[in-house]
Coordinates of C-alpha atoms and ligand atoms in Angstrom, one line a residue:
Chain A
X1 CA -11.5 -14.9 7.4
X2 CA -9.9 -13.7 10.7
X3 CA -6.4 -14.8 11.6
X4 CA -7.7 -17.3 14.1
X5 CA -9.9 -18.9 11.6
X6 CA -7.1 -18.9 9.0
X7 CA -4.8 -20.7 11.5
X8 CA -7.2 -23.6 11.6
X9 CA -6.2 -24.5 8.0
X10 CA -2.6 -25.0 8.9
X11 CA -1.7 -28.4 10.3
X12 CA 1.7 -27.3 11.5
X13 CA 0.2 -25.0 14.2
X14 CA -1.7 -28.0 15.5
X15 CA 1.6 -29.8 16.0
X16 CA 2.8 -27.2 18.4
X17 CA -0.6 -26.0 19.8
X18 CA -1.5 -22.3 20.2
X19 CA 1.1 -21.6 22.9
X20 CA 3.8 -23.5 21.3
X21 CA 5.0 -21.6 18.3
X22 CA 4.9 -18.1 16.8
X23 CA 6.1 -18.3 13.3
X24 CA 7.6 -15.0 12.2
X25 CA 9.9 -15.9 9.4
X26 CA 7.4 -15.5 6.6
X27 CA 9.6 -13.4 4.4
X28 CA 11.8 -16.5 4.1
X29 CA 9.0 -19.0 3.5
X30 CA 5.4 -19.5 4.7
X31 CA 3.5 -22.4 6.2
X32 CA 1.1 -24.4 4.0
X33 CA -2.6 -24.8 4.4
X34 CA -4.3 -28.2 4.2
X35 CA -5.8 -27.2 0.8
X36 CA -2.3 -26.9 -0.7
X37 CA -0.9 -30.0 0.9
X38 CA -4.0 -32.0 -0.3
X39 CA -3.6 -30.6 -3.9
X40 CA 0.0 -31.9 -4.0
X41 CA -1.0 -35.3 -2.5
X42 CA -3.9 -35.5 -4.9
X43 CA -1.6 -35.3 -7.9
X44 CA 0.6 -38.2 -6.6
X45 CA -2.4 -40.2 -5.4
X46 CA -4.7 -39.9 -8.3
X47 CA -3.3 -38.6 -11.6
X48 CA 0.5 -38.7 -11.5
X49 CA 1.8 -38.5 -15.0
X50 CA 4.0 -36.3 -17.2
X51 CA 2.5 -33.3 -18.9
X52 CA 2.3 -32.2 -22.6
X53 CA 3.0 -35.7 -23.9
X54 CA 0.8 -38.6 -23.0
X55 CA -2.4 -39.0 -24.9
X56 CA -3.7 -41.4 -22.3
X57 CA -6.2 -40.5 -19.6
X58 CA -3.7 -39.8 -16.7
X59 CA -1.5 -37.7 -19.0
X60 CA -4.5 -35.7 -20.2
X61 CA -5.7 -35.1 -16.7
X62 CA -2.3 -33.9 -15.4
X63 CA -1.9 -31.7 -18.4
X64 CA -5.3 -30.2 -18.0
X65 CA -4.7 -29.4 -14.3
X66 CA -1.3 -28.1 -15.0
X67 CA -2.6 -25.7 -17.7
X68 CA -5.5 -24.6 -15.4
X69 CA -2.9 -23.8 -12.7
X70 CA -1.0 -21.6 -15.1
X71 CA -4.2 -19.8 -16.1
X72 CA -5.3 -19.3 -12.4
X73 CA -1.9 -18.0 -11.3
X74 CA -1.7 -15.7 -14.3
X75 CA -5.2 -14.4 -13.6
X76 CA -4.1 -13.7 -10.0
X77 CA -1.6 -11.1 -11.2
X78 CA -3.7 -10.0 -14.2
X79 CA -1.6 -11.8 -16.8
X80 CA -2.5 -14.1 -19.7
X81 CA -1.6 -17.8 -19.3
X82 CA 1.1 -17.6 -22.0
X83 CA 2.8 -14.8 -20.0
X84 CA 3.5 -17.1 -17.1
X85 CA 6.7 -19.1 -17.2
X86 CA 7.1 -21.8 -14.5
X87 CA 10.5 -21.7 -12.8
X88 CA 11.8 -23.0 -9.5
X89 CA 11.7 -19.6 -7.7
X90 CA 12.5 -15.9 -7.9
X91 CA 16.2 -16.7 -8.1
X92 CA 15.8 -18.9 -11.2
X93 CA 13.5 -16.3 -12.9
X94 CA 16.1 -13.6 -12.4
X95 CA 18.9 -15.8 -13.6
X96 CA 16.9 -16.7 -16.7
X97 CA 16.5 -13.0 -17.4
X98 CA 20.2 -12.2 -16.7
X99 CA 21.1 -14.9 -19.2
X100 CA 18.6 -14.4 -21.9
X101 CA 18.3 -10.6 -21.8
X102 CA 22.0 -10.5 -21.0
X103 CA 22.9 -12.3 -24.2
X104 CA 21.7 -9.2 -26.1
X105 CA 23.8 -6.7 -24.1
X106 CA 27.2 -5.5 -25.0
X107 CA 30.2 -3.9 -23.3
X108 CA 29.3 -0.7 -21.6
X109 CA 25.6 -1.3 -21.5
X110 CA 24.2 -0.3 -18.1
X111 CA 22.0 -2.1 -15.6
X112 CA 20.5 -0.3 -12.6
X113 CA 19.8 -2.0 -9.3
X114 CA 19.4 -0.8 -5.7
X115 CA 21.2 -1.3 -2.4
X116 CA 18.1 -3.0 -0.9
X117 CA 18.1 -5.9 -3.4
X118 CA 18.2 -9.5 -2.4
X119 CA 21.3 -11.3 -3.5
X120 CA 19.3 -13.1 -6.2
X121 CA 18.8 -9.7 -7.9
X122 CA 22.4 -8.8 -7.7
X123 CA 24.6 -11.8 -8.2
X124 CA 23.1 -12.9 -11.6
X125 CA 23.9 -9.4 -12.9
X126 CA 27.4 -9.5 -11.5
X127 CA 27.9 -12.8 -13.2
X128 CA 26.7 -11.2 -16.5
X129 CA 29.2 -8.4 -15.9
X130 CA 31.9 -11.0 -15.8
X131 CA 30.8 -12.4 -19.2
X132 CA 29.9 -9.2 -20.9
X133 CA 31.6 -6.3 -19.2
X134 CA 28.3 -4.5 -18.6
X135 CA 28.2 -1.7 -16.0
X136 CA 26.0 -2.1 -12.9
X137 CA 24.9 1.1 -11.0
X138 CA 23.3 1.1 -7.6
X139 CA 20.6 3.3 -6.3
X140 CA 21.7 4.0 -2.7
X141 CA 18.6 4.8 -0.7
X142 CA 18.6 5.4 3.1
X143 CA 16.8 2.7 4.9
X144 CA 14.1 5.1 6.0
X145 CA 13.3 5.9 2.3
X146 CA 11.5 4.0 -0.4
X147 CA 13.1 4.1 -3.9
X148 CA 11.7 7.1 -5.7
X149 CA 11.3 7.5 -9.4
X150 CA 13.8 10.4 -9.3
X151 CA 16.4 8.1 -7.7
X152 CA 16.1 5.9 -10.9
X153 CA 15.9 8.9 -13.3
X154 CA 19.2 10.3 -11.8
X155 CA 21.1 7.2 -12.8
X156 CA 19.5 6.6 -16.3
X157 CA 21.8 7.4 -19.3
X158 CA 21.6 6.6 -23.0
X159 CA 23.3 3.3 -22.2
X160 CA 20.8 2.1 -19.6
X161 CA 19.3 -1.2 -20.9
X162 CA 17.8 -2.8 -17.8
X163 CA 16.4 -1.6 -14.5
X164 CA 15.7 -4.4 -12.0
X165 CA 14.3 -3.5 -8.6
X166 CA 12.4 -5.1 -5.8
X167 CA 8.8 -4.0 -5.2
X168 CA 9.3 -4.6 -1.5
X169 CA 12.6 -5.0 0.4
X170 CA 12.8 -8.3 2.3
X171 CA 14.8 -6.6 5.1
X172 CA 13.3 -3.1 5.4
X173 CA 9.8 -3.9 4.3
X174 CA 9.8 -0.7 2.2
X175 CA 7.2 -0.8 -0.6
X176 CA 8.4 1.0 -3.7
X177 CA 6.0 2.6 -6.2
X178 CA 6.7 0.3 -9.1
X179 CA 4.2 1.9 -11.5
X180 CA 5.8 5.3 -11.3
X181 CA 9.3 3.9 -11.5
X182 CA 8.3 1.8 -14.5
X183 CA 7.0 4.9 -16.3
X184 CA 10.4 6.6 -15.8
X185 CA 12.2 3.5 -17.0
X186 CA 10.1 3.1 -20.1
X187 CA 10.4 6.8 -21.0
X188 CA 14.1 6.0 -21.4
X189 CA 13.5 2.9 -23.5
X190 CA 15.0 0.6 -20.9
X191 CA 13.5 -2.8 -19.7
X192 CA 11.8 -2.9 -16.3
X193 CA 12.1 -6.0 -14.2
X194 CA 10.3 -6.3 -10.9
X195 CA 11.3 -8.6 -8.1
X196 CA 7.9 -9.5 -6.7
X197 CA 9.0 -12.1 -4.1
X198 CA 7.8 -9.9 -1.3
X199 CA 5.0 -8.1 -3.0
X200 CA 2.9 -10.7 -4.8
X201 CA 2.3 -12.7 -1.6
X202 CA 1.4 -9.7 0.5
X203 CA -0.6 -7.2 -1.6
X204 CA -2.7 -6.9 -4.7
X205 CA -0.4 -6.9 -7.7
X206 CA -1.6 -6.4 -11.3
X207 CA 1.1 -6.5 -13.9
X208 CA -0.9 -4.4 -16.4
X209 CA -1.3 -1.8 -13.8
X210 CA 2.5 -1.6 -13.0
X211 CA 3.3 -1.9 -16.7
X212 CA 6.6 -3.7 -16.1
X213 CA 8.1 -6.0 -18.7
X214 CA 8.9 -8.8 -16.3
X215 CA 8.0 -9.8 -12.7
X216 CA 9.4 -12.7 -10.7
X217 CA 8.0 -14.4 -7.6
X218 CA 8.2 -17.6 -5.6
X219 CA 5.4 -20.0 -4.7
X220 CA 6.8 -21.0 -1.3
X221 CA 6.5 -17.4 0.0
X222 CA 2.8 -17.4 -0.6
X223 CA 1.5 -20.6 1.0
X224 CA 2.6 -22.7 -2.0
X225 CA 5.1 -25.5 -2.2
X226 CA 8.8 -25.0 -2.6
X227 CA 10.4 -25.5 -5.9
X228 CA 7.8 -23.6 -7.9
X229 CA 7.9 -20.0 -8.9
X230 CA 6.9 -17.8 -11.8
X231 CA 8.4 -15.4 -14.3
X232 CA 5.8 -13.1 -15.7
X233 CA 6.8 -11.6 -19.0
X234 CA 4.6 -9.4 -21.3
X235 CA 3.7 -11.4 -24.4
X236 CA 5.8 -9.2 -26.7
X237 CA 8.7 -9.3 -24.3
X238 CA 8.7 -13.1 -24.0
X239 CA 8.3 -13.5 -27.8
X240 CA 11.6 -11.6 -28.3
X241 CA 13.5 -13.3 -25.4
X242 CA 16.1 -15.9 -26.4
X243 CA 15.6 -19.3 -24.7
X244 CA 17.5 -20.1 -21.5
X245 CA 17.9 -23.9 -20.8
X246 CA 17.7 -26.3 -23.7
X247 CA 16.1 -29.7 -23.8
X248 CA 12.8 -31.4 -23.9
X249 CA 9.5 -29.5 -23.8
X250 CA 11.0 -26.3 -25.1
X251 CA 11.5 -27.5 -28.7
X252 CA 9.3 -27.9 -31.7
X253 CA 11.7 -30.0 -33.8
X254 CA 15.3 -31.3 -33.4
X255 CA 17.5 -32.6 -36.1
X256 CA 21.2 -33.3 -36.3
X257 CA 21.6 -29.9 -37.8
X258 CA 19.7 -27.9 -35.2
X259 CA 16.4 -27.2 -33.4
X260 CA 13.4 -25.0 -33.5
X261 CA 11.7 -23.5 -30.4
X262 CA 8.3 -24.1 -28.9
X263 CA 5.9 -21.2 -28.5
X264 CA 6.0 -19.1 -25.3
X265 CA 5.8 -19.9 -22.4
X266 CA 7.0 -23.5 -23.0
X267 CA 10.1 -22.2 -24.8
X268 CA 11.4 -21.3 -21.3
X269 CA 10.4 -24.6 -19.6
X270 CA 13.0 -27.1 -20.6
X271 CA 12.5 -30.6 -19.1
X272 CA 9.8 -32.0 -17.0
X273 CA 8.3 -29.2 -14.9
X274 CA 7.4 -29.2 -11.2
X275 CA 3.8 -30.4 -11.9
X276 CA 2.6 -30.8 -8.4
X277 CA 4.3 -27.6 -7.5
X278 CA 2.3 -25.6 -10.0
X279 CA -0.9 -27.3 -9.0
X280 CA -0.1 -26.7 -5.3
X281 CA 0.6 -23.0 -6.0
X282 CA -2.7 -22.7 -7.8
X283 CA -4.4 -24.0 -4.6
X284 CA -2.5 -21.4 -2.6
X285 CA -3.7 -18.7 -5.0
X286 CA -7.2 -19.9 -4.4
X287 CA -6.7 -19.7 -0.7
X288 CA -5.4 -16.2 -0.9
X289 CA -8.2 -15.2 -3.2
X290 CA -10.7 -16.3 -0.6
X291 CA -9.1 -14.0 2.0
X292 CA -8.7 -11.3 -0.6
X293 CA -5.4 -9.6 -1.3
X294 CA -6.7 -6.2 -0.1
X295 CA -7.5 -7.9 3.2
X296 CA -4.0 -9.5 3.3
X297 CA -2.4 -6.2 2.9
X298 CA -4.7 -4.5 5.4
X299 CA -4.0 -7.2 8.0
X300 CA -0.3 -6.9 7.7
X301 CA -0.4 -3.1 7.7
X302 CA -2.3 -3.3 11.0
X303 CA 0.2 -5.7 12.4
X304 CA 3.2 -3.6 11.5
X305 CA 1.5 -0.5 12.8
X306 CA 0.8 -2.3 16.0
X307 CA 4.5 -3.4 16.1
X308 CA 5.6 0.2 15.9
X309 CA 3.3 1.1 18.7
X310 CA 4.6 -1.8 20.8
X311 CA 8.2 -0.7 20.0
X312 CA 7.4 2.8 21.4
X313 CA 5.5 1.6 24.4
X314 CA 8.1 -1.0 25.4
X315 CA 10.9 1.4 24.9
X316 CA 13.6 -1.3 25.1
X317 CA 17.0 0.1 25.7
X318 CA 19.3 0.0 22.7
X319 CA 16.6 -1.1 20.3
X320 CA 17.2 0.2 16.8
X321 CA 14.8 -0.7 13.9
X322 CA 15.0 -0.2 10.2
X323 CA 12.7 0.8 7.3
X324 CA 10.3 3.6 6.5
X325 CA 7.9 4.8 9.3
X326 CA 5.3 5.5 6.7
X327 CA 2.9 2.6 7.2
X328 CA 1.3 3.1 3.8
X329 CA 4.6 2.2 2.3
X330 CA 5.6 -0.5 4.8
X331 CA 5.0 -4.2 4.5
X332 CA 4.8 -6.6 7.5
X333 CA 8.5 -6.8 8.0
X334 CA 10.3 -5.6 11.1
X335 CA 14.1 -5.8 11.2
X336 CA 15.9 -4.5 14.3
X337 CA 18.9 -4.8 16.6
X338 CA 19.4 -4.4 20.3
X339 CA 22.6 -2.3 20.1
X340 CA 24.4 -2.4 16.9
X341 CA 27.4 -4.5 16.3
X342 CA 29.5 -2.4 13.8
X343 CA 30.4 -4.0 10.5
X344 CA 33.7 -5.8 10.4
X345 CA 36.6 -3.5 9.4
X346 CA 40.0 -5.1 9.4
X347 CA 41.8 -1.8 9.0
X348 CA 40.4 -0.4 12.2
X349 CA 40.4 -3.5 14.2
X350 CA 42.5 -3.9 17.4
X351 CA 41.7 -5.2 20.8
X352 CA 41.5 -1.6 21.9
X353 CA 38.6 -0.5 19.8
X354 CA 36.4 -3.6 19.6
X355 CA 34.6 -3.5 22.8
X356 CA 33.7 -6.7 24.5
X357 CA 31.7 -5.1 27.2
X358 CA 28.3 -6.3 26.0
X359 CA 26.9 -3.2 24.2
X360 CA 24.8 -5.2 21.8
X361 CA 23.0 -8.5 21.6
X362 CA 24.0 -10.6 18.7
X363 CA 21.0 -11.4 16.4
X364 CA 21.9 -15.1 16.7
X365 CA 21.7 -15.0 20.5
X366 CA 18.5 -12.9 20.4
X367 CA 16.7 -15.4 18.1
X368 CA 17.9 -18.4 20.0
X369 CA 16.6 -17.0 23.2
X370 CA 13.3 -15.9 21.5
X371 CA 12.8 -19.5 20.3
X372 CA 13.8 -21.1 23.6
X373 CA 11.7 -18.9 25.9
X374 CA 8.6 -17.9 24.0
X375 CA 8.6 -20.1 20.9
X376 CA 9.0 -17.1 18.7
X377 CA 10.7 -18.0 15.4
X378 CA 12.8 -15.1 14.1
X379 CA 15.4 -14.8 11.4
X380 CA 18.8 -13.5 12.2
X381 CA 21.7 -12.7 9.9
X382 CA 22.2 -10.7 6.7
X383 CA 18.9 -11.8 5.1
X384 CA 20.6 -12.3 1.8
X385 CA 20.9 -8.6 1.5
X386 CA 24.5 -8.0 2.5
X387 CA 24.8 -4.7 0.6
X388 CA 21.9 -3.2 2.7
X389 CA 23.3 -4.7 5.9
X390 CA 26.6 -3.0 5.0
X391 CA 24.9 0.3 4.3
X392 CA 23.2 0.0 7.7
X393 CA 26.7 -0.2 9.1
X394 CA 26.1 -3.5 11.0
X395 CA 27.1 -7.1 10.7
X396 CA 23.6 -8.5 11.0
X397 CA 20.0 -7.9 12.1
X398 CA 17.1 -9.8 13.6
X399 CA 13.9 -9.9 11.5
X400 CA 10.2 -10.6 12.2
X401 CA 7.9 -10.9 9.2
X402 CA 4.2 -11.5 9.3
X403 CA 1.6 -13.3 7.3
X404 CA -2.1 -14.0 7.2
X405 CA -2.1 -16.3 10.2
X406 CA -0.3 -14.0 12.6
X407 CA -2.1 -11.8 15.1
X408 CA -1.5 -9.0 17.6
X409 CA -0.9 -11.7 20.2
X410 CA 2.1 -12.8 18.2
X411 CA 3.4 -9.2 18.2
X412 CA 3.0 -9.1 22.0
X413 CA 4.9 -12.4 22.2
X414 CA 7.6 -11.0 20.0
X415 CA 8.2 -8.2 22.5
X416 CA 8.1 -10.6 25.4
X417 CA 10.8 -12.6 23.7
X418 CA 12.9 -9.5 23.0
X419 CA 12.7 -8.6 26.6
X420 CA 13.7 -12.1 27.6
X421 CA 16.8 -11.9 25.5
X422 CA 17.7 -8.5 27.0
X423 CA 17.4 -10.1 30.4
X424 CA 19.6 -13.0 29.4
X425 CA 22.3 -11.1 27.5
X426 CA 21.5 -7.7 28.9
X427 CA 23.0 -4.4 27.9
Chain B
X1 CA 19.8 -28.3 23.4
X2 CA 17.2 -27.8 26.2
X3 CA 15.9 -24.5 27.3
X4 CA 17.9 -24.6 30.4
X5 CA 21.2 -25.5 28.9
X6 CA 21.3 -22.5 26.5
X7 CA 19.6 -20.0 28.8
X8 CA 21.5 -20.9 31.9
X9 CA 24.9 -22.1 30.6
X10 CA 27.4 -20.7 33.0
X11 CA 30.5 -21.8 31.0
X12 CA 29.1 -20.2 27.9
X13 CA 28.5 -17.0 29.8
X14 CA 31.8 -16.9 31.5
X15 CA 33.8 -17.3 28.3
X16 CA 31.6 -15.0 26.4
X17 CA 31.8 -12.1 28.9
X18 CA 35.5 -12.6 29.7
X19 CA 37.0 -14.3 26.6
X20 CA 40.6 -15.7 27.1
X21 CA 43.4 -14.7 24.8
X22 CA 41.4 -12.0 23.1
X23 CA 43.3 -9.6 21.0
X24 CA 46.0 -9.2 18.4
X25 CA 49.4 -11.0 18.2
X26 CA 51.9 -8.5 16.8
X27 CA 54.5 -11.2 16.2
X28 CA 52.2 -13.8 14.8
X29 CA 53.5 -16.4 12.3
X30 CA 50.2 -16.7 10.5
X31 CA 46.9 -14.8 10.5
X32 CA 43.6 -16.0 9.2
X33 CA 40.3 -14.2 8.6
X34 CA 37.3 -16.5 8.6
X35 CA 33.6 -15.6 8.0
X36 CA 30.4 -17.2 8.9
X37 CA 28.2 -17.0 5.8
X38 CA 24.9 -17.2 7.7
X39 CA 25.4 -14.1 9.8
X40 CA 28.3 -12.3 8.3
X41 CA 30.4 -12.6 11.5
X42 CA 34.1 -12.5 11.1
X43 CA 37.0 -13.7 13.2
X44 CA 40.7 -12.8 12.9
X45 CA 42.9 -15.5 14.4
X46 CA 46.7 -14.9 14.9
X47 CA 48.9 -18.0 15.5
X48 CA 52.4 -17.9 16.8
X49 CA 54.0 -21.2 15.7
X50 CA 57.5 -22.2 16.8
X51 CA 58.7 -25.3 15.0
X52 CA 56.1 -27.9 15.7
X53 CA 54.4 -26.1 18.5
X54 CA 51.6 -23.4 18.8
X55 CA 53.2 -21.1 21.3
X56 CA 50.5 -18.5 21.4
X57 CA 47.1 -17.6 19.8
X58 CA 45.0 -14.5 19.9
X59 CA 41.8 -13.6 18.1
X60 CA 39.4 -10.8 17.6
X61 CA 35.7 -11.2 16.9
X62 CA 32.4 -9.7 17.8
X63 CA 30.3 -12.6 17.0
X64 CA 27.5 -14.2 19.0
X65 CA 27.9 -15.7 22.5
X66 CA 28.6 -19.2 21.1
X67 CA 31.2 -18.2 18.5
X68 CA 33.0 -16.0 21.0
X69 CA 32.9 -18.6 23.8
X70 CA 34.0 -21.3 21.4
X71 CA 37.0 -19.3 20.3
X72 CA 37.9 -18.6 23.9
X73 CA 37.7 -22.3 24.8
X74 CA 39.6 -23.4 21.7
X75 CA 42.4 -20.9 22.4
X76 CA 42.9 -22.4 25.8
X77 CA 42.9 -25.9 24.3
X78 CA 45.5 -25.3 21.6
X79 CA 48.2 -23.2 23.3
X80 CA 51.2 -25.4 23.8
X81 CA 50.0 -28.2 21.6
X82 CA 51.8 -29.4 18.5
X83 CA 50.5 -28.8 15.0
X84 CA 49.8 -32.5 14.7
X85 CA 47.7 -32.6 17.9
X86 CA 45.6 -29.6 16.8
X87 CA 45.2 -31.0 13.3
X88 CA 43.9 -34.2 14.9
X89 CA 41.4 -32.3 17.1
X90 CA 38.0 -33.2 15.7
X91 CA 34.9 -31.1 15.3
X92 CA 33.1 -33.4 17.6
X93 CA 35.6 -32.8 20.4
X94 CA 35.3 -29.1 20.0
X95 CA 31.6 -29.3 20.2
X96 CA 31.6 -31.6 23.2
X97 CA 34.0 -29.1 25.0
X98 CA 31.3 -26.5 24.7
X99 CA 28.9 -28.9 26.2
X100 CA 25.7 -27.7 24.6
X101 CA 23.6 -29.6 22.0
X102 CA 23.5 -27.2 19.1
X103 CA 21.4 -27.1 15.9
X104 CA 23.3 -27.0 12.6
X105 CA 23.2 -23.2 12.3
X106 CA 24.6 -22.7 15.8
X107 CA 27.2 -25.4 15.2
X108 CA 28.6 -23.3 12.5
X109 CA 29.0 -20.4 15.0
X110 CA 30.8 -22.8 17.4
X111 CA 33.2 -24.0 14.7
X112 CA 34.2 -20.8 13.0
X113 CA 37.3 -20.4 15.2
X114 CA 38.2 -24.1 14.7
X115 CA 38.0 -23.7 10.9
X116 CA 40.2 -20.6 11.1
X117 CA 42.8 -22.4 13.2
X118 CA 42.9 -25.4 10.8
X119 CA 43.3 -23.2 7.8
X120 CA 46.0 -21.3 9.7
X121 CA 48.0 -24.4 10.2
X122 CA 47.6 -25.5 6.6
X123 CA 48.7 -22.0 5.5
X124 CA 51.7 -22.1 7.8
X125 CA 52.8 -25.4 6.5
X126 CA 52.6 -24.0 3.0
X127 CA 54.6 -21.0 4.2
X128 CA 52.3 -18.0 3.9
X129 CA 52.0 -15.2 6.4
X130 CA 49.6 -12.6 5.0
X131 CA 46.0 -12.5 5.9
X132 CA 43.7 -14.1 3.4
X133 CA 40.0 -14.2 2.9
X134 CA 38.3 -17.5 2.6
Ligands
PLP1 C1 13.0 -9.7 -2.3 C2 13.4 -11.1 -2.5 N1 13.9 -11.5 -3.7 C3 14.2 -12.7 -4.0 C4 14.2 -13.7 -3.1 C5 14.6 -15.1 -3.5 O1 13.6 -16.0 -3.4 P1 13.9 -17.5 -3.7 O2 14.9 -18.0 -2.7 O3 12.6 -18.2 -3.5 O4 14.4 -17.6 -5.1 C6 13.7 -13.4 -1.8 C7 13.7 -14.5 -0.8 O5 14.1 -14.3 0.3 C8 13.3 -12.1 -1.5 O6 12.9 -11.8 -0.3

C-alpha cells in the first residue's frame, strides 16, 4: 500500500481533508485506522463480557478473541503467547520490571541506562534507588552517535544486574543495535531490557533475534488504542519474576492464610484487563502486517532522508537539528531548533547575559505558527527526555515524527511551516 | 484563537520584543523560580514588597512569546498594587488581558508568571526570602 492509499483507512484525515492537517506527532501517538476502531466497537456491540471467567457464550467469545489477540501480537514480534503480558503501556511495563526485578536487587547493585532514555525508563529505576539504594549509571552518548556495545561494556562491572535501554530514541531517532548490545550484557550475566516503544511500531522486531530478556511497547504508538501495551518476557524470565500487582485473575487460590499465583502471563495481569484494547491492538498488528514492517521501515527511512535533503536545500538560518546522520540508523524522527535557547542556569543568569534580542524561536511559538499557518502538527518541549535535552544544552526542541500515512508532501509542508514561523518570529 | 489573532497580535509582539521590567531586583524581598513542566521553561521573579504594597517587580525568562509577553503585562499590572489586590487577581483576568484565546497548553505558558507571583506573595507572608524550586 502507498501512503495515499493508507490514508484512506484513517477517518480522522477525512475530517480535515487533504489540505487541512499534516499530523507529525507520531512518536507521541498515532492515528487509528477504521479496522482498529471497528474492532473495538465490535467488542462493545456484539460480545462485551469479562474474560477468563464466564462459561456462557459471550464470555467464551470474548475470552477466545482476547487470547487470539495475545497470540497474534506475540507472533508479530516472534514471541509465544505466554510470553506476552498485557499492560497499559510502555511506562507500566517498565514500572512492573523495576518493581518485580527490583525486589531481588540489593544495596550497591548496578543498573545501566542511557542519556537518551524516555522518563519512563529513568524514573522507575530512580524510585527503586530510593527503596533499595541501588546504583544507576548512565551511558552518555553524543546526540550524533547511536549507543555502541562498547559504551555498555565500559560501564559493566561485577555488580551490574540490569541494563535497560531504548532501541530507538524518541527525540533523536537514533536506532541502537540491540542484538550486539544484548550479547555484551548477557556475557556479563546481567539482564537486558529493551524499551521498544519507538522500534516495534516502526521496524521489524523479533525478540529471539535480539535475544533480550524483556521488551516493552505501547499499542497507541502503532495504530492501536490507548491504554494497552505489552511486556514481552522470555518464558524462563517471566517464570522467575515475582508478581507485581495483586488481585483477581493473577491468582490460583486465595485463603485467609495466603495465595498461590496463576501461570504466566496471567500472573502479571491482576484485575479485569483492557479487553477491547488488546483486540484493537491485534487489529492494528494485522494492518501493519498487511503493509509489511520492512516496508514501514523503508518508507520512514525515505522520508527522513528526504527531510535531510530538504533541510540542506532550504538552508534556514539558525536551524540546528539533532540525531545521527547515518540514515541506516535513523528512524523517522526529526528534532530541531531555530537558534538554540540555552538551558536555564540560575548561577549565570542576569539581565546582561540573557539576550532578549530574538536569536531563537521558541519551540512553542514555532509549533503554534506551524499549526495555524499550514496545519502542521508538531511536538514542542522536552519530549519526556529531559536528560538528553539537558545534554543538548537547550531548554526545548521541536519534533516532527513520521508514520505510514505521511508523504513527501508532508515534509514539504513541514519546511513551509518552519519558514512561516521564521517569517513571523524571525531571527 | 483564530489564525489572525495569534499570527498578527501586535500587543503580544510588542511585549515580547520589548518586555517591561525585565531583569533582576538586587534588593528584592522575595524571589521565586517557577518552571513550566511541558517545555521546561523557567522564570525567575523578584518582588520588592513594602508593607502591604508591591513596590517593584522584575523577572528573567527566555520562554516563548506568550510567556514572556504575559510576564511583561503582569508586571505592569501589579506594580503599586497591594498584596490583597494581587492575590485577588484571577487567572481569567490575566488571560483576558492578553486578549488571545489560548488552548490549555498555551494557557500554562501565559500563567507561569502569575503562578510565580502568587507563590512569591505566599512565601513573603510566611517570611522566606531564599529562592525555592517548585
Ligand atoms: C522511547 C519511549 N519510551 C517510552 C515511552 C512511554 O510510552 P507510554 O507513554 O505509552 O507509556 C515513549 C513514549 O513517548 C517513548 O517514546
